[in-house]
Amino acid sequence: MSEAGTGSAVDVVIVGAGAAGLSLAHRLTASPGPGGRPASLVLVEPPKGSPGRSPARTWCFWGDERDEFDSLVTARWHRLRITARDGHRVCFTSPRAYQMIRSVDFLHGVGGLLARRPGVRRVEATVDQVRDVPGGAEVTGHDAAGRPVRLHARWAFDSRPPRELPPARTTLLQHFRGWFVTVRADRFEPGVADLMDFRTAQPAQGLSFAYVLPFNRREALVEYTEFSTAPLTESAYDAALEDYVHRVWRPAGHVVTAVEQGIIPMTDGRFPRSAGESVFRIGVAGGATRPSTGYAFAAIQRQSAAVAVSWHAGRTPRPPMPHAARHRLMDAVMLRALATGRAGGAAFFEDLFRRNPPERVLRFLNGTSTLRDEWAIGLGTPVPAMLRSLLELPLLPRRKATACP
Ligand SMILES: Cc1cc2nc3c(=O)[nH]c(=O)nc-3n(C[C@H](O)[C@H](O)[C@H](O)COP(=O)(O)OP(=O)(O)OC[C@H]3O[C@@H](n4cnc5c(N)ncnc54)[C@H](O)[C@@H]3O)c2cc1C
């Protein structure tokens, strides 16, 4: 098997050096591969400034000091808060810290580790196609100058964000814009994060909340997030943020130093993890996004760890489904109840935290809940609405999503 340009053989090509691509490259090459020799791996990322390249972002997840990428964590919060529309607060200590990694730090940190591994090579190219060929996979694309790039490998992992969403019974979007703000007077409690503050103006359909992650007493990331069917314009997000900041914080003055914006599909569609005998999809493209929450980073870590274990053991490194079947079912029911308006937007989440110990809800959000947790959570939801949504699921066709990622 040869790699165009060099004629060398590679075990693995990974398309995309984002959360999934870098995590998998790191785990595959951290120790020798099957037969005791180091993996030969090519990581492909579009050239700097090209439109396909994912913008910088922050990733939050629950973790602790034992985690693989702990040294890259920018900030962590042990106290978490949920604030209802009427100002009622649930505040609790999370057994595992809620923590943030900035994608630029991840890129440098993991990229630095990979640069010291002899079998790893980085290629700057925009990939157009990843397909099976006899004995392996072929990755084709073009570099910054438009010259064709062709790579061959035994296995290819594709993390390019999907262009369209899979057919689904329900598709909502989690869409948001965040400001990194500095305020003039002490305002924030470092170590305390507002996971959901519903004192935002609520949209006519769906729901909205603010998400506030302080870095110190005067600096924080504040995001306006909606779960609905269509994203807003930049100015509409800014107006919603301005409204929240002025009504709720009443700051003496604030400066926006940077912004982060994104759309995360919340869908019960199935993302195929195989695109051939030797071609697999990973990350968001491989179904890592939890439909009910939009979180994907923790699932990406579980998925890449499992792929690496299979590959090191000499087995087919097919990515596993990163979310348990019963979580996917609960999420499908919840999405349906929210999308049809049977479960009432902000009230649904406010009640979830009022009626359950917060630790139980956190385990659910984090994908570590037990059957008992889920049963208790289910009983605390509007049962007729959820039951109706559950019963109609088998009758609903999976339709092409009209919402775009
Ligand atoms: C703004 C934002 C904030 C988020 N915050 C969180 C969070 O706090 N917690 C959480 O759990 N999840 C979060 N998510 C969801 C998810 O974790 C992220 O989207 C995460 O980056 C997904 O990782 P990925 O590797 O699948 O995709 P990406 O990180 O987007 O990586 C895909 C890679 O493919 C590359 N690529 C694209 N096209 C091509 C091409 N043609 N050829 C070669 N390479 C290509 C891109 O440049 C990129 O490096 C967030 C998502 C967004 C958009």
Coordinates of C-alpha atoms and ligand atoms in Angstrom, one line a residue:
M1 CA 0.0 0.0 0.0
S2 CA 1.5 3.3 -0.9
E3 CA 1.1 6.9 -0.1
A4 CA 1.3 9.3 -3.0
G5 CA 4.3 11.4 -3.1
T6 CA 6.5 9.4 -0.8
G7 CA 5.7 5.8 -1.6
S8 CA 5.7 4.9 2.1
A9 CA 3.1 2.7 3.7
V10 CA 0.7 4.0 6.4
D11 CA -1.5 2.1 8.8
V12 CA -4.0 4.9 9.4
V13 CA -5.1 8.1 7.8
I14 CA -7.2 10.4 9.9
V15 CA -9.1 13.2 8.2
G16 CA -9.6 16.3 10.4
A17 CA -7.4 17.4 13.3
G18 CA -10.2 18.5 15.6
A19 CA -11.4 16.9 18.9
A20 CA -11.9 13.5 17.4
G21 CA -9.0 13.4 14.9
L22 CA -6.4 14.5 17.4
S23 CA -7.7 12.4 20.3
L24 CA -7.6 9.3 18.1
A25 CA -4.2 10.1 16.6
H26 CA -2.9 10.5 20.2
R27 CA -4.4 7.2 21.4
L28 CA -3.3 5.2 18.4
T29 CA 0.3 6.3 18.6
A30 CA 0.8 6.6 22.4
S31 CA 2.1 3.0 22.5
P32 CA 3.3 0.5 19.8
G33 CA 0.8 -1.0 17.5
P34 CA 0.0 -4.7 16.7
G35 CA 3.3 -6.6 16.3
G36 CA 5.1 -4.1 18.6
R37 CA 6.0 -1.5 16.0
P38 CA 5.0 2.1 16.1
A39 CA 1.9 3.1 14.1
S40 CA 2.4 5.0 10.9
L41 CA -0.3 7.6 10.7
V42 CA -1.1 10.6 8.6
L43 CA -3.3 13.3 10.0
V44 CA -4.9 15.6 7.4
E45 CA -6.2 19.1 8.1
P46 CA -7.3 21.8 5.6
P47 CA -4.7 24.5 5.0
K48 CA -4.8 27.5 7.4
G49 CA -7.5 30.0 6.4
S50 CA -9.4 27.6 4.2
P51 CA -13.2 27.6 4.6
G52 CA -13.4 23.9 5.6
R53 CA -11.3 24.4 8.7
S54 CA -13.3 24.3 12.0
P55 CA -13.2 27.6 13.9
A56 CA -11.7 27.7 17.4
R57 CA -14.0 26.8 20.2
T58 CA -14.1 25.7 23.9
W59 CA -15.0 22.2 25.0
C60 CA -16.6 21.6 28.4
F61 CA -17.2 18.2 30.0
W62 CA -17.1 16.6 33.4
G63 CA -13.8 15.2 34.5
D64 CA -11.0 15.0 37.0
E65 CA -7.2 15.1 37.4
R66 CA -6.9 11.5 36.2
D67 CA -8.1 12.4 32.7
E68 CA -5.9 12.0 29.7
F69 CA -5.8 15.7 28.8
D70 CA -6.0 17.2 32.3
S71 CA -2.9 19.3 31.8
L72 CA -4.8 21.2 29.0
V73 CA -7.7 22.2 31.1
T74 CA -8.1 26.0 31.2
A75 CA -10.7 26.3 34.0
R76 CA -12.8 24.1 36.2
W77 CA -15.9 24.6 38.3
H78 CA -17.1 22.4 41.2
R79 CA -20.2 24.4 42.1
L80 CA -22.9 24.5 39.5
R81 CA -26.1 26.5 39.3
I82 CA -29.5 26.3 37.6
T83 CA -31.6 29.4 37.8
A84 CA -35.3 29.3 36.9
R85 CA -37.2 32.1 35.1
D86 CA -38.6 33.2 38.5
G87 CA -35.0 33.5 39.9
H88 CA -35.3 30.2 42.0
R89 CA -31.9 28.6 42.2
V90 CA -30.6 25.1 42.5
C91 CA -26.9 25.2 43.5
F92 CA -24.9 22.1 44.0
T93 CA -21.4 20.6 44.2
S94 CA -20.5 18.3 41.4
P95 CA -18.5 15.2 42.3
R96 CA -16.6 15.6 39.1
A97 CA -15.6 19.1 38.0
Y98 CA -17.1 20.8 35.0
Q99 CA -14.1 21.8 33.0
M100 CA -13.1 23.6 29.9
I101 CA -10.4 22.9 27.3
R102 CA -9.9 25.5 24.6
S103 CA -9.5 24.0 21.1
V104 CA -6.3 26.0 20.4
D105 CA -4.7 24.6 23.5
F106 CA -5.7 21.1 22.5
L107 CA -4.3 21.7 19.0
H108 CA -1.0 22.8 20.4
G109 CA -0.8 20.3 23.3
V110 CA -1.8 17.2 21.5
G111 CA -0.2 18.4 18.2
G112 CA 3.1 18.9 20.2
L113 CA 2.9 15.3 21.5
L114 CA 2.2 14.0 18.0
A115 CA 5.1 16.0 16.5
R116 CA 7.5 14.0 18.7
R117 CA 6.2 10.6 17.5
P118 CA 8.3 9.2 14.6
G119 CA 5.4 7.5 12.8
V120 CA 3.1 10.5 12.7
R121 CA 3.0 12.9 9.7
R122 CA 0.8 16.0 9.3
V123 CA -0.5 16.9 5.8
E124 CA -2.3 20.1 4.9
A125 CA -5.0 19.3 2.4
T126 CA -8.7 19.6 1.9
V127 CA -10.1 16.1 1.6
D128 CA -12.8 15.6 -1.0
Q129 CA -13.3 11.8 -0.8
V130 CA -12.5 8.9 1.5
R131 CA -13.3 5.5 0.1
D132 CA -12.6 1.8 0.2
V133 CA -10.0 0.4 -2.3
P134 CA -8.7 -3.2 -2.5
G135 CA -6.8 -3.9 0.7
G136 CA -7.6 -0.6 2.5
A137 CA -8.7 3.0 2.0
E138 CA -7.9 5.9 -0.3
V139 CA -8.1 9.5 0.8
T140 CA -8.1 12.2 -2.0
G141 CA -8.2 15.9 -1.9
H142 CA -6.1 19.0 -2.8
D143 CA -3.5 21.2 -1.1
A144 CA -3.4 25.0 -0.7
A145 CA -2.1 25.4 -4.3
G146 CA -4.8 23.1 -5.7
R147 CA -2.4 20.2 -6.3
P148 CA -4.1 16.8 -5.9
V149 CA -3.3 14.8 -2.8
R150 CA -3.8 11.1 -2.6
L151 CA -3.1 8.9 0.4
H152 CA -3.5 5.2 1.0
A153 CA -3.8 3.4 4.3
R154 CA -5.1 0.2 5.8
W155 CA -7.7 2.2 7.7
A156 CA -9.1 5.7 7.3
F157 CA -11.0 7.6 9.9
D158 CA -13.1 10.6 8.7
S159 CA -14.1 13.3 11.1
R160 CA -15.2 15.9 8.5
P161 CA -18.4 17.5 9.9
P162 CA -21.3 16.0 8.0
R163 CA -22.7 18.3 5.2
E164 CA -26.2 17.2 5.9
L165 CA -28.0 15.6 8.8
P166 CA -29.3 12.0 8.7
P167 CA -33.0 11.4 8.2
A168 CA -34.7 11.7 11.6
R169 CA -38.0 11.6 13.4
T170 CA -37.0 14.8 15.2
T171 CA -34.3 17.4 14.6
L172 CA -33.8 20.5 16.7
L173 CA -30.8 22.8 16.8
Q174 CA -28.8 23.9 19.8
H175 CA -27.5 27.2 18.6
F176 CA -25.6 29.8 20.5
R177 CA -23.3 32.7 20.6
G178 CA -21.0 33.4 23.5
W179 CA -19.0 36.5 24.6
F180 CA -15.8 36.4 26.5
V181 CA -16.4 39.4 28.7
T182 CA -14.4 41.5 31.1
V183 CA -16.4 43.6 33.6
R184 CA -15.0 46.6 35.5
A185 CA -16.0 45.6 39.0
D186 CA -15.9 42.2 40.7
R187 CA -19.0 40.3 39.5
F188 CA -18.3 36.6 39.2
E189 CA -17.7 33.8 41.7
P190 CA -14.7 31.8 40.4
G191 CA -15.4 28.0 40.7
V192 CA -19.2 28.5 40.3
A193 CA -20.7 28.0 36.8
D194 CA -24.2 28.8 35.7
L195 CA -25.1 25.7 33.6
M196 CA -28.6 27.0 32.7
D197 CA -30.0 30.4 33.6
F198 CA -33.5 30.7 32.2
R199 CA -33.8 34.4 32.9
T200 CA -33.2 35.1 29.1
A201 CA -36.1 36.3 26.9
Q202 CA -37.8 33.0 26.0
P203 CA -38.4 32.5 22.2
A204 CA -41.9 31.9 20.9
Q205 CA -40.9 28.2 20.1
G206 CA -38.4 26.1 21.9
L207 CA -36.4 27.5 24.8
S208 CA -33.4 29.6 25.7
F209 CA -30.9 30.0 28.5
A210 CA -27.7 31.7 29.4
Y211 CA -24.6 29.8 30.3
V212 CA -22.0 31.6 32.4
L213 CA -18.5 30.3 33.0
P214 CA -16.3 32.6 35.1
F215 CA -12.5 32.5 34.7
N216 CA -11.9 34.9 37.7
R217 CA -13.9 37.6 39.4
R218 CA -14.0 39.9 36.3
E219 CA -13.8 37.6 33.3
A220 CA -16.3 35.0 32.0
L221 CA -17.7 33.3 29.0
V222 CA -21.4 34.1 28.8
E223 CA -23.4 32.3 26.1
Y224 CA -27.0 32.7 24.9
T225 CA -28.3 29.3 23.8
E226 CA -31.5 28.3 22.1
F227 CA -33.0 24.9 21.5
S228 CA -35.2 25.5 18.4
T229 CA -35.5 24.8 14.7
A230 CA -33.5 27.8 13.2
P231 CA -30.4 29.7 14.1
L232 CA -30.5 33.5 14.7
T233 CA -28.6 36.3 13.0
E234 CA -25.5 37.5 14.8
S235 CA -27.2 40.7 15.7
A236 CA -30.1 38.8 17.2
Y237 CA -27.8 36.8 19.4
D238 CA -26.0 40.0 20.4
A239 CA -29.3 41.6 21.4
A240 CA -30.2 38.6 23.5
L241 CA -26.8 38.6 25.2
E242 CA -27.0 42.4 25.8
D243 CA -30.5 42.0 27.2
Y244 CA -29.4 39.2 29.6
V245 CA -26.3 41.0 30.8
H246 CA -28.1 44.2 31.5
R247 CA -31.2 42.8 33.1
V248 CA -29.5 40.1 35.2
W249 CA -26.0 41.4 35.9
R250 CA -26.5 45.2 35.7
P251 CA -22.7 45.6 35.2
A252 CA -21.0 49.0 35.6
G253 CA -19.5 48.3 32.1
H254 CA -18.3 45.3 30.2
V255 CA -16.0 44.7 27.3
V256 CA -16.4 41.8 24.9
T257 CA -12.9 40.4 24.1
A258 CA -13.8 37.5 21.9
V259 CA -16.8 35.5 20.6
E260 CA -17.7 31.9 20.1
Q261 CA -20.7 30.8 18.0
G262 CA -22.0 27.4 16.9
I263 CA -24.8 25.2 15.9
I264 CA -25.1 21.7 17.3
P265 CA -27.8 19.4 15.8
M266 CA -30.0 17.6 18.3
T267 CA -31.3 14.7 16.3
D268 CA -32.5 11.2 16.7
G269 CA -31.1 10.4 13.2
R270 CA -28.5 7.7 13.0
F271 CA -25.0 8.7 11.9
P272 CA -23.4 5.8 10.1
R273 CA -20.0 5.0 11.7
S274 CA -18.9 2.8 8.7
A275 CA -18.5 4.2 5.2
G276 CA -16.8 1.0 3.9
E277 CA -14.8 -2.0 5.0
S278 CA -11.8 0.2 5.9
V279 CA -13.4 3.6 6.2
F280 CA -15.0 4.8 9.5
R281 CA -16.5 8.0 10.7
I282 CA -15.6 9.4 14.1
G283 CA -16.5 12.4 16.3
V284 CA -19.7 14.3 15.4
A285 CA -19.7 12.7 12.0
G286 CA -19.7 9.3 13.8
G287 CA -22.7 10.1 16.1
A288 CA -20.7 11.4 19.1
T289 CA -23.2 14.2 19.9
R290 CA -25.6 13.4 22.7
P291 CA -29.0 14.3 21.2
S292 CA -30.5 15.8 24.4
T293 CA -27.5 17.9 25.4
G294 CA -25.3 18.6 22.4
Y295 CA -22.3 17.4 24.4
A296 CA -19.8 15.4 22.4
F297 CA -16.3 15.8 23.8
A298 CA -16.6 13.1 26.5
A299 CA -18.2 10.7 24.0
I300 CA -15.4 11.4 21.5
Q301 CA -12.9 10.4 24.2
R302 CA -14.8 7.1 24.9
Q303 CA -15.1 6.4 21.2
S304 CA -11.4 7.1 20.3
A305 CA -10.2 5.0 23.3
A306 CA -12.3 2.1 22.2
V307 CA -11.0 2.4 18.6
A308 CA -7.4 2.4 19.8
V309 CA -8.0 -0.7 22.0
S310 CA -9.4 -2.6 19.0
W311 CA -6.6 -1.5 16.7
H312 CA -3.9 -2.3 19.3
A313 CA -5.4 -5.8 19.7
G314 CA -5.3 -6.4 16.0
R315 CA -9.1 -6.3 15.6
T316 CA -11.1 -4.2 13.1
P317 CA -11.1 -0.8 14.6
R318 CA -14.8 0.0 14.0
P319 CA -15.9 2.9 16.2
P320 CA -18.5 1.8 18.7
M321 CA -21.8 3.8 19.2
P322 CA -20.8 6.2 21.9
H323 CA -24.2 6.4 23.6
A324 CA -26.1 3.6 25.2
A325 CA -29.3 2.5 23.4
R326 CA -31.5 3.4 26.3
H327 CA -30.0 7.0 26.5
R328 CA -30.7 7.4 22.8
L329 CA -34.3 6.3 23.3
M330 CA -34.8 8.7 26.2
D331 CA -33.3 11.5 24.2
A332 CA -35.6 10.7 21.2
V333 CA -38.6 10.9 23.5
M334 CA -37.5 14.1 25.1
L335 CA -36.7 15.7 21.7
R336 CA -40.1 14.7 20.4
A337 CA -41.9 16.1 23.5
L338 CA -40.0 19.4 23.2
A339 CA -40.4 19.7 19.4
T340 CA -44.1 19.1 19.5
G341 CA -44.5 21.5 22.4
R342 CA -46.0 18.7 24.6
A343 CA -43.2 19.4 27.2
G344 CA -43.0 23.0 28.0
G345 CA -39.6 24.4 27.0
A346 CA -37.8 26.0 29.9
A347 CA -40.3 24.5 32.4
F348 CA -39.2 21.1 31.4
F349 CA -35.6 21.6 32.5
E350 CA -36.5 23.7 35.5
D351 CA -38.6 20.8 36.8
L352 CA -36.0 18.3 35.9
F353 CA -33.6 20.0 38.4
R354 CA -36.4 20.7 41.0
R355 CA -37.6 17.2 41.1
N356 CA -34.3 15.3 41.1
P357 CA -31.1 15.4 43.1
P358 CA -28.8 17.4 40.8
E359 CA -26.2 14.6 40.9
R360 CA -28.7 12.3 39.3
V361 CA -29.4 14.8 36.5
L362 CA -25.7 15.3 36.0
R363 CA -25.2 11.6 35.6
F364 CA -27.8 11.6 33.0
L365 CA -26.4 14.6 31.1
N366 CA -22.9 13.0 31.3
G367 CA -24.1 9.6 30.0
T368 CA -23.2 7.7 33.2
S369 CA -26.8 7.4 34.7
T370 CA -28.1 4.0 35.8
L371 CA -31.4 2.5 34.9
R372 CA -32.7 3.4 38.3
D373 CA -31.6 7.1 37.7
E374 CA -33.4 7.1 34.4
W375 CA -36.6 5.6 35.8
A376 CA -36.6 8.3 38.5
I377 CA -35.9 11.0 36.0
G378 CA -38.7 9.7 33.7
L379 CA -41.2 9.8 36.6
G380 CA -40.3 13.4 37.3
T381 CA -41.1 14.5 33.7
P382 CA -44.6 15.3 32.4
V383 CA -45.5 11.6 32.1
P384 CA -48.5 11.8 29.7
A385 CA -46.5 14.0 27.3
M386 CA -43.5 11.7 27.4
L387 CA -45.6 8.5 27.1
R388 CA -47.4 9.9 24.1
S389 CA -44.1 10.8 22.5
L390 CA -42.7 7.4 23.3
L391 CA -45.7 5.5 21.8
E392 CA -45.7 7.5 18.6
L393 CA -42.0 7.0 17.9
P394 CA -42.3 3.7 16.1
L395 CA -45.0 5.2 13.8
L396 CA -43.0 8.2 12.8
P397 CA -41.0 8.1 9.5
R398 CA -37.4 9.2 9.6
R399 CA -37.4 12.3 7.3
K400 CA -34.6 14.3 5.7
A401 CA -33.9 17.1 8.1
T402 CA -34.8 20.6 7.0
A403 CA -32.6 22.1 9.7
C404 CA -28.9 22.4 8.7
P405 CA -25.8 21.9 10.9
Ligands
LIG1 C1 -18.7 26.3 19.1 C2 -18.9 24.9 19.6 C3 -18.8 24.7 21.0 C4 -18.9 23.4 21.5 N1 -18.8 23.2 22.8 C5 -18.9 21.9 23.3 C6 -18.7 21.7 24.7 O1 -18.5 22.6 25.5 N2 -18.8 20.4 25.1 C7 -19.0 19.4 24.3 O2 -19.0 18.2 24.7 N3 -19.2 19.6 23.0 C8 -19.2 20.8 22.5 N4 -19.3 21.0 21.1 C9 -19.7 19.9 20.2 C10 -18.4 19.1 19.8 O3 -17.7 18.6 20.9 C11 -17.5 19.8 18.9 O4 -18.2 20.2 17.7 C12 -16.2 19.1 18.6 O5 -15.3 20.0 18.0 C13 -16.5 17.9 17.7 O6 -15.3 17.3 17.3 P1 -15.0 16.7 15.9 O7 -13.6 16.2 15.9 O8 -16.1 15.7 15.6 O9 -15.2 17.9 14.9 P2 -14.2 19.1 14.8 O10 -13.6 19.4 16.1 O11 -15.0 20.2 14.1 O12 -13.1 18.5 13.8 C14 -13.4 18.3 12.4 C15 -12.1 18.5 11.7 O13 -12.2 18.2 10.4 C16 -11.5 19.3 9.6 N5 -12.1 19.3 8.3 C17 -13.2 19.8 7.9 N6 -13.4 19.6 6.5 C18 -12.2 19.0 6.1 C19 -11.8 18.5 4.8 N7 -12.5 18.7 3.7 N8 -10.6 17.9 4.8 C20 -9.8 17.7 5.9 N9 -10.2 18.1 7.1 C21 -11.4 18.7 7.2 C22 -11.8 20.5 10.4 O14 -10.8 21.6 10.2 C23 -11.6 20.0 11.9 O15 -10.3 20.0 12.3 C24 -19.2 22.3 20.6 C25 -19.4 22.6 19.2 C26 -19.3 23.9 18.7 C27 -19.5 24.1 17.3

